[in-house]
Tab-separated table of C-alpha atoms in Angstrom:
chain	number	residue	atom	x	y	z
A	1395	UNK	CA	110.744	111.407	98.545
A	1396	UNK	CA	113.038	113.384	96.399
A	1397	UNK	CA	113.000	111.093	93.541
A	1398	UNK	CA	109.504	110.278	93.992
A	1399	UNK	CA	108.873	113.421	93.258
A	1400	UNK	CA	111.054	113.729	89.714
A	1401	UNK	CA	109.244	110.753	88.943
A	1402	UNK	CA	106.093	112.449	89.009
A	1403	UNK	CA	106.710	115.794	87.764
A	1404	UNK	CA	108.346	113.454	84.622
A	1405	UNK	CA	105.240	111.388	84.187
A	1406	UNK	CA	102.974	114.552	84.520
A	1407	UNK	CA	105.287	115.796	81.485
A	1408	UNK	CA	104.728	112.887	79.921
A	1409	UNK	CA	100.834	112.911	79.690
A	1410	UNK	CA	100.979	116.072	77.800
A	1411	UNK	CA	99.053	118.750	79.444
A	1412	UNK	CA	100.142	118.808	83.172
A	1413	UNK	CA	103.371	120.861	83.657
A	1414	UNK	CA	104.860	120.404	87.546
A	1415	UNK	CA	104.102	122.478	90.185
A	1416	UNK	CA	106.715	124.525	93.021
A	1417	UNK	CA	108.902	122.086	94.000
A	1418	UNK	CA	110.898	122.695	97.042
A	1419	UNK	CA	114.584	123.965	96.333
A	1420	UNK	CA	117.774	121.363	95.460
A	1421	UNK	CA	115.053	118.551	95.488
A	1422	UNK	CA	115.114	115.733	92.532
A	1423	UNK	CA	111.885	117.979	90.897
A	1424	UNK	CA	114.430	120.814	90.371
A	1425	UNK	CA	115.597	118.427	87.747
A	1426	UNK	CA	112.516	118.345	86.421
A	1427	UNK	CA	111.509	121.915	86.781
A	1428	UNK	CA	114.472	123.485	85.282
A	1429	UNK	CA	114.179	121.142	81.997
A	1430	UNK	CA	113.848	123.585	79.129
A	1431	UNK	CA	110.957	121.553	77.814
A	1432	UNK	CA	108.782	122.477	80.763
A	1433	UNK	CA	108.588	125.936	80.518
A	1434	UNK	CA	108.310	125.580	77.343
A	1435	UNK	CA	105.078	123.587	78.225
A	1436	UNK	CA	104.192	125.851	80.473
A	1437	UNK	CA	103.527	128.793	78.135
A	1438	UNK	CA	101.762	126.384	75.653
A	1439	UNK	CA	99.690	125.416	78.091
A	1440	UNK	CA	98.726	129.258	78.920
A	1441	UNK	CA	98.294	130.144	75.249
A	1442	UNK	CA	94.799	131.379	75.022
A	1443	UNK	CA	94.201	130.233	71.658
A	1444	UNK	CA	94.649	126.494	72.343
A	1445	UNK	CA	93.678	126.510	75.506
A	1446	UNK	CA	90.275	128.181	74.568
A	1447	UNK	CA	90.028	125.499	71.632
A	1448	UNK	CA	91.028	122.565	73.149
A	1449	UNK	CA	91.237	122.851	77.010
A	1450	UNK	CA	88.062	121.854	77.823
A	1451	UNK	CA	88.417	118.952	75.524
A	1452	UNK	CA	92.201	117.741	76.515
A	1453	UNK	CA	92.585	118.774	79.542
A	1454	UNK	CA	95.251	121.571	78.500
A	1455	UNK	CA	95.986	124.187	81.096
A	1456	UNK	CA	94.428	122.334	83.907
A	1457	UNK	CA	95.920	120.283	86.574
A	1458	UNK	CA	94.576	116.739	87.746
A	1459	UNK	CA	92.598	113.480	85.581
A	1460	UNK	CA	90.761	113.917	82.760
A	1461	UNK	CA	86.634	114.775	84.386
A	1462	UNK	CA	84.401	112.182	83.369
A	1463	UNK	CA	82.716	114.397	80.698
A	1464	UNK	CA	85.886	114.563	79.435
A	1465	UNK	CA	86.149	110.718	78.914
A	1466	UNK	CA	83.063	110.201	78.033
A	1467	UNK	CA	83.049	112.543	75.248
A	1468	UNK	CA	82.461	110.882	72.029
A	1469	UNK	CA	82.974	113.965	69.689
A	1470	UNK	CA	85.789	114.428	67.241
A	1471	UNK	CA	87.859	116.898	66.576
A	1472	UNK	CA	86.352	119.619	64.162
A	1473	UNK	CA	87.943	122.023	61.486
A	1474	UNK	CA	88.294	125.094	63.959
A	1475	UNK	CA	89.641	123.101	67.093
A	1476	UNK	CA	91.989	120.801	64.023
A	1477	UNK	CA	93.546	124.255	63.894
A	1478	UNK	CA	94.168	124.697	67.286
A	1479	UNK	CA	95.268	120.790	67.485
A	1480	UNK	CA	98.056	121.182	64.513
A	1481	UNK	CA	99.296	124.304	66.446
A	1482	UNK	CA	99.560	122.114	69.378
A	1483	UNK	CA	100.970	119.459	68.181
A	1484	UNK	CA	103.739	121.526	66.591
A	1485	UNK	CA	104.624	123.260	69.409
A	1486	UNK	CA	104.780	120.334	71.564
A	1487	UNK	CA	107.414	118.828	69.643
A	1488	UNK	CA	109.654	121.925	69.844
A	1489	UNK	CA	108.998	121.507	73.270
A	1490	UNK	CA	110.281	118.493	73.819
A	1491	UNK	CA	113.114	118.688	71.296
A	1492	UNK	CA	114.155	121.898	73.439
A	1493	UNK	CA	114.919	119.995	76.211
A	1494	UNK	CA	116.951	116.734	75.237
A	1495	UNK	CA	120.528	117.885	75.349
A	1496	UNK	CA	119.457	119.120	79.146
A	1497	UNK	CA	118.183	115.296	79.688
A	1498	UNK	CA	121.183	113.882	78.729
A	1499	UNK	CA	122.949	115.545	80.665
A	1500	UNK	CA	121.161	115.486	83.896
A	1501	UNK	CA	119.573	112.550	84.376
A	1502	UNK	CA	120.072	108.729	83.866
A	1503	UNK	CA	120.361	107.362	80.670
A	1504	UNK	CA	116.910	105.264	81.638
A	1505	UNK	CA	114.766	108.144	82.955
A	1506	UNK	CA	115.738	110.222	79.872
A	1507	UNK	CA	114.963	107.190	77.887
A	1508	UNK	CA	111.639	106.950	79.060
A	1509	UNK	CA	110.627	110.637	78.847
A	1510	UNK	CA	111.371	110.888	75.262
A	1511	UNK	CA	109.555	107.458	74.673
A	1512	UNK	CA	106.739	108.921	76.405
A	1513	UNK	CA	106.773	111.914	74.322
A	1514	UNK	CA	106.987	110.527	71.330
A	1515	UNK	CA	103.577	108.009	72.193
A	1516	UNK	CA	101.757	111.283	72.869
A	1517	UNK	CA	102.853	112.872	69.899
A	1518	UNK	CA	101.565	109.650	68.176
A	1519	UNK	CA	98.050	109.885	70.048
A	1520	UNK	CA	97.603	113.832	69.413
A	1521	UNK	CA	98.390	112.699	65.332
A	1522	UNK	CA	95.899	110.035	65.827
A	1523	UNK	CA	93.553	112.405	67.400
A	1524	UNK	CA	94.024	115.107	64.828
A	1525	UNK	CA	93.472	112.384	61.727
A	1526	UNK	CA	89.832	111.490	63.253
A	1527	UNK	CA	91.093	107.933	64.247
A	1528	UNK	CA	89.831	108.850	68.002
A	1529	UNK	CA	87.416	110.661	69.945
A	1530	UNK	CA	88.627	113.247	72.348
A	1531	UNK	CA	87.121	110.522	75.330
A	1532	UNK	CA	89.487	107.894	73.567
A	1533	UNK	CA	92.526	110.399	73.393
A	1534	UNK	CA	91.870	111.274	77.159
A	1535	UNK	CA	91.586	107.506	78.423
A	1536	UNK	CA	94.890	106.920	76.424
A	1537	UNK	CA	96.654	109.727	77.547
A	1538	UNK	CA	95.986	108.757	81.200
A	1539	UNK	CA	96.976	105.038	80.460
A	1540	UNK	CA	100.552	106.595	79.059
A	1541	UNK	CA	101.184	108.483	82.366
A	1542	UNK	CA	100.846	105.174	84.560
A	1543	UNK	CA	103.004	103.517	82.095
A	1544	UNK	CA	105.521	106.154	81.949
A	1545	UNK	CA	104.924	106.037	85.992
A	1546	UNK	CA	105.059	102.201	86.510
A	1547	UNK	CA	108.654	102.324	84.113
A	1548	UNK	CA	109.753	105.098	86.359
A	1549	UNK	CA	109.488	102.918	89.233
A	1550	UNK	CA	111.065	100.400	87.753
A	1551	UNK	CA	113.977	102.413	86.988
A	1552	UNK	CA	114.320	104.094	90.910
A	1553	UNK	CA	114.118	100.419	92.219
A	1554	UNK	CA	116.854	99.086	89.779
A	1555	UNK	CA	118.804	102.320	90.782
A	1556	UNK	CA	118.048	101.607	94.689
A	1557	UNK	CA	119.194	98.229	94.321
A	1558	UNK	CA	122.765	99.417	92.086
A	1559	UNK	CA	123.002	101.556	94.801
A	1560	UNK	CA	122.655	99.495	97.865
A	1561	UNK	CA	125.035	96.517	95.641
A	1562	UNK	CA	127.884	99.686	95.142
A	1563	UNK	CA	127.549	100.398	98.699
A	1564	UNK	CA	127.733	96.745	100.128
A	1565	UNK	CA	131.051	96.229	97.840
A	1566	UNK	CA	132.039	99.413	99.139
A	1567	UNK	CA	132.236	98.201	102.470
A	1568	UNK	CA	133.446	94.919	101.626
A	1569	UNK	CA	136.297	96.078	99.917
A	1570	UNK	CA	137.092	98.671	102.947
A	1571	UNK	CA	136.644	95.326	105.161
A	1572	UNK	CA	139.294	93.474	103.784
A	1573	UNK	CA	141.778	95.914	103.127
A	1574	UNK	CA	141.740	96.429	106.963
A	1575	UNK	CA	141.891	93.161	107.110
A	1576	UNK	CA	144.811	92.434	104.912
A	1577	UNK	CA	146.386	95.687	106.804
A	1578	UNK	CA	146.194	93.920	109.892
A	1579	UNK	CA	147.211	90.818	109.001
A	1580	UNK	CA	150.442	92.454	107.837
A	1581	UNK	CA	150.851	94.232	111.038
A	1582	UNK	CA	150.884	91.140	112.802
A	1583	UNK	CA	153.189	89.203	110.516
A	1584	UNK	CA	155.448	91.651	110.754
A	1585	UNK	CA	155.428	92.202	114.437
A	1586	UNK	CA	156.234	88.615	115.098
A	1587	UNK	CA	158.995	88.925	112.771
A	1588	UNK	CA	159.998	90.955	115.068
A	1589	UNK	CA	160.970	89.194	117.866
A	1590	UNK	CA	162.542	86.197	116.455
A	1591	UNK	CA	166.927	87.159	117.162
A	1592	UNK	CA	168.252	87.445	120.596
A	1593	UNK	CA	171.989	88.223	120.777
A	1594	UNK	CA	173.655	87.848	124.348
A	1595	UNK	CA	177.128	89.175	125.632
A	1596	UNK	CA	178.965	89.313	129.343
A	1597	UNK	CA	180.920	92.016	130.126
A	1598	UNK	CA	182.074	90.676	133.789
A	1599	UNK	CA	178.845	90.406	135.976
A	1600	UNK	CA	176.955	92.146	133.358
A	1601	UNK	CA	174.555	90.426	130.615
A	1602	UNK	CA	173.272	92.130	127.563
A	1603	UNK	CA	171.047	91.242	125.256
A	1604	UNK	CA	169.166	92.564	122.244
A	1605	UNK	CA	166.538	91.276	120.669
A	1606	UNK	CA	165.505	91.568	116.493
């Protein structure tokens, strides 16, 4: 569940206008949560003058899938909301650049990996979007196909880790297995060297003997 939920709160990063909710505390969101690029998305995605330019259009500042009006929306982008949409795109990227040392060095090389590749095909579409190349429905329907991609890798990488895992855990005990094995094997070996010398003496009616 825990890493389910970093998953998530990394693909909702990923599709450029969701930032993660409360999380509960120590949990794999935390990770998430406390990256330096989301609350730097955070406050972009509160900043009134985007969000009152482009929010209804992108989906910034709101949580959940684009509405249908807002994939079905055929418009482009025009001078006044270009405005907003350069400021966006600007700050997005400091946003994300803010927060790759901290992804390096607290989570998997793969997860990290797939963030910034995710970031950097949003910061593609939002170029695209800005140059008139799509409408704001096109933008939307790609941005959503991004998050289940960046979800769907995700996965990928938490199975592959699962299955490390469970392989580092089965040598584990392996390993333990034989070395009590091997220990004792040696016990017995040397417990039947043991007893292999018997040395007798009389002294009158009396017979000793030790054995070693």
């Amino acid at each position: 569940m825990k890493k389910n939920l970093l998953l998530i709160a990394a693909a909702a990063l990923l599709s450029g206008c969701v930032t993660p909710g409360p999380f509960a505390r120590q949990s794999a969101g935390d990770v998430v949560a406390s990256d330096p690029t989301s609350s730097c998305m955070a406050r972009l995605n509160g900043d009134p003058f985007i969000v009152g330019r482009l929010g209804e259009k992108m989906g910034i500042g709101r949580q959940g899938a684009p509405t249908v009006e807002m994939l079905a929306d055929r418009t482009y982008p025009n001078a006044t909301e270009k405005q907003a949409l350069g400021a966006y795109a600007n700050a997005r990227e400091s946003c994300i650049a803010s927060g790759s040392d901290y992804r390096r060095q607290n989570m998997t090389q793969q997860i990290a990996q797939t963030m910034e590749q995710g970031g950097a095909s949003m910061s593609i579409l939002v170029g695209k979007l800005y140059a008139g190349d799509l409408t704001y429905g096109e933008y939307n329907a790609r941005r959503v196909e991004i998050g289940s991609a960046a979800r769907a890798r995700m996965s990928d990488v938490e199975q592959q880790q699962r299955q490390a895992s469970a392989q580092e855990q089965a040598n584990r005990s392996a390993a333990f297995g034989q070395a009590l094995q091997n220990a004792q094997t040696q016990q017995l070996i040397q417990q039947q060297r043991r007893a292999t010398t018997t040395n007798c003496s009389r002294f009158g009616n009396q017979l000793n003997c030790t054995t070693y």
